[in-house]
Short mmCIF file of C-alpha atoms in Angstrom, two decimals:
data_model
loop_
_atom_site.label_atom_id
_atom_site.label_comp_id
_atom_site.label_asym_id
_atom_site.label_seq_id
_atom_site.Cartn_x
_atom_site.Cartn_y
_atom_site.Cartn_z
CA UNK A 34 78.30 97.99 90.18
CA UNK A 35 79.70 96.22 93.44
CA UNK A 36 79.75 96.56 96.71
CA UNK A 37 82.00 95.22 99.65
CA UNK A 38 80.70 96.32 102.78
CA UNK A 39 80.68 100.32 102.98
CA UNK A 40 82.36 100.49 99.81
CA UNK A 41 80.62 100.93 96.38
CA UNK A 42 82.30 100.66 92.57
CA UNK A 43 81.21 101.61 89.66
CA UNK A 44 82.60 101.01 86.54
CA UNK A 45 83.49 104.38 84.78
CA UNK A 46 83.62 104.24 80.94
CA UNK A 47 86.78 105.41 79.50
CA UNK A 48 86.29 108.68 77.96
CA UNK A 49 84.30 109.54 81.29
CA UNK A 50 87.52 109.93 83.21
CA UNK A 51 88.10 113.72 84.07
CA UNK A 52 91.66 114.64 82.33
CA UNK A 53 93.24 116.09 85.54
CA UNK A 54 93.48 112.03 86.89
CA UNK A 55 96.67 111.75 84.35
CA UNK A 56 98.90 114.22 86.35
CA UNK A 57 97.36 113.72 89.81
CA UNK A 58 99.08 111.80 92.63
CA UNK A 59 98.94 107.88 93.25
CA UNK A 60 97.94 106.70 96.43
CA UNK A 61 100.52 104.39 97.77
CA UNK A 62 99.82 101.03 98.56
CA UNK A 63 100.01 99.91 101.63
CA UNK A 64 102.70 97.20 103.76
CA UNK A 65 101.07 94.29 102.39
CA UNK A 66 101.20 95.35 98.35
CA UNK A 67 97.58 96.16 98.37
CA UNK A 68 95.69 99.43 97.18
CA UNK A 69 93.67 100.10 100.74
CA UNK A 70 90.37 101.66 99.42
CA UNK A 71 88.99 102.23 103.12
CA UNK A 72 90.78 101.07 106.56
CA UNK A 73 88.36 99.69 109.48
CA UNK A 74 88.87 102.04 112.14
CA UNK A 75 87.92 99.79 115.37
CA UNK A 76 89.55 96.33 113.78
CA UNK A 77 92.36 97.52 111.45
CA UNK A 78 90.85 95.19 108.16
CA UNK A 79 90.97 96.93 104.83
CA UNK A 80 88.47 96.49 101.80
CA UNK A 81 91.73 96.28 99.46
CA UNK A 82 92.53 95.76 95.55
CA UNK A 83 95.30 93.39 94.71
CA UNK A 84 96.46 93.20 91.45
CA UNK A 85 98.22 95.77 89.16
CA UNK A 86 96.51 99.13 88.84
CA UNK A 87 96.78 102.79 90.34
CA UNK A 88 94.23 104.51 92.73
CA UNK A 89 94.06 108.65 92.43
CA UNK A 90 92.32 110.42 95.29
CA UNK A 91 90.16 113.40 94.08
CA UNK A 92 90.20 116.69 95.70
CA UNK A 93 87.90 117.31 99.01
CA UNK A 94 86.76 115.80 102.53
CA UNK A 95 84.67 113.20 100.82
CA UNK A 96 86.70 112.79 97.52
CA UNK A 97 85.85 109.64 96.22
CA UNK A 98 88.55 107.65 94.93
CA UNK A 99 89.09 106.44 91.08
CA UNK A 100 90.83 103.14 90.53
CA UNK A 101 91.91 101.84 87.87
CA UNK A 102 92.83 98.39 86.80
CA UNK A 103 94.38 97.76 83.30
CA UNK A 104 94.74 93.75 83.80
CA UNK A 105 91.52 93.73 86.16
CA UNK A 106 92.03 92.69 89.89
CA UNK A 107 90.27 91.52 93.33
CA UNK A 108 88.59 93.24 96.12
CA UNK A 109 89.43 91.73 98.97
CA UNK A 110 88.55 92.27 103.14
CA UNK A 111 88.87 90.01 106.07
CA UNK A 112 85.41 89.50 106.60
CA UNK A 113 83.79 89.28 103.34
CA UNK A 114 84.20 86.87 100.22
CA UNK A 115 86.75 88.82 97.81
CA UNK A 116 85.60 90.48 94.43
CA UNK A 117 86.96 90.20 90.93
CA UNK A 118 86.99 93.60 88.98
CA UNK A 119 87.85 92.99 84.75
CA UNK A 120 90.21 95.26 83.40
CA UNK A 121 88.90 99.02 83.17
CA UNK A 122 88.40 102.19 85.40
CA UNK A 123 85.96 102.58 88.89
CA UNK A 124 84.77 105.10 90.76
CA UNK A 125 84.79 104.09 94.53
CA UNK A 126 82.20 105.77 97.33
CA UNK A 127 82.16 105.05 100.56
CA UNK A 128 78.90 104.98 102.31
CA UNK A 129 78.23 108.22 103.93
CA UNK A 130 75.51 108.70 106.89
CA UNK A 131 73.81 111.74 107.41
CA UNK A 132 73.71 113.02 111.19
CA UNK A 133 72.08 116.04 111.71
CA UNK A 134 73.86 119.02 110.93
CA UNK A 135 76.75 116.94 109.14
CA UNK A 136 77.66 114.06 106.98
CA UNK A 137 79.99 111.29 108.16
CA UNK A 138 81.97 108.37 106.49
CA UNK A 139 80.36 105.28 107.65
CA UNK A 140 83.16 103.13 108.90
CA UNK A 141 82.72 99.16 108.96
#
């Protein structure tokens, strides 16, 4: 497991990988090449993969995100020491808080 910040990975084995990720949509990356995992809403910084991979955004408000990285890659973020990932498949949560009465995303 890691964590940058808000953001938590886990490693998700293989044949653990639902079969609808194959024909769902890639999330684009963003100006700067990177796969932008969650965006800092008050200074603009991104906890970010570089390196070769896709990232699929399951269904719903608090979808979490599965990345995968077939050569392995780096979290990186403006404000925190950057990452390595090896080579595999991650699920990636961001830190929720609950507020009475609702859930929010916590943003960093």
């Amino acid at each position: 497991m890691y964590r940058q910040g808000d953001v938590l990975i886990v490693p998700v084995a293989q044949e653990a990988v639902p079969a609808h990720v194959t024909d769902a949509p890639r999330e684009p990356r963003d100006a700067r090449g990177r796969l932008v995992l969650a965006l800092g809403e008050v200074t603009g910084h991104a906890h970010a993969v570089v390196g070769k991979g896709e990232l699929v955004r399951e269904p719903g408000p608090f979808g979490p995100l599965l990345l995968h990285l077939p050569g392995g890659g780096r979290v990186v973020h403006e404000e925190h020491a950057p990452i390595p990932l090896p080579e595999g498949w991650y699920r990636v949560i961001r830190q929720r808080e609950y507020v009475p009465g609702s859930v929010r995303i916590v943003a960093d």
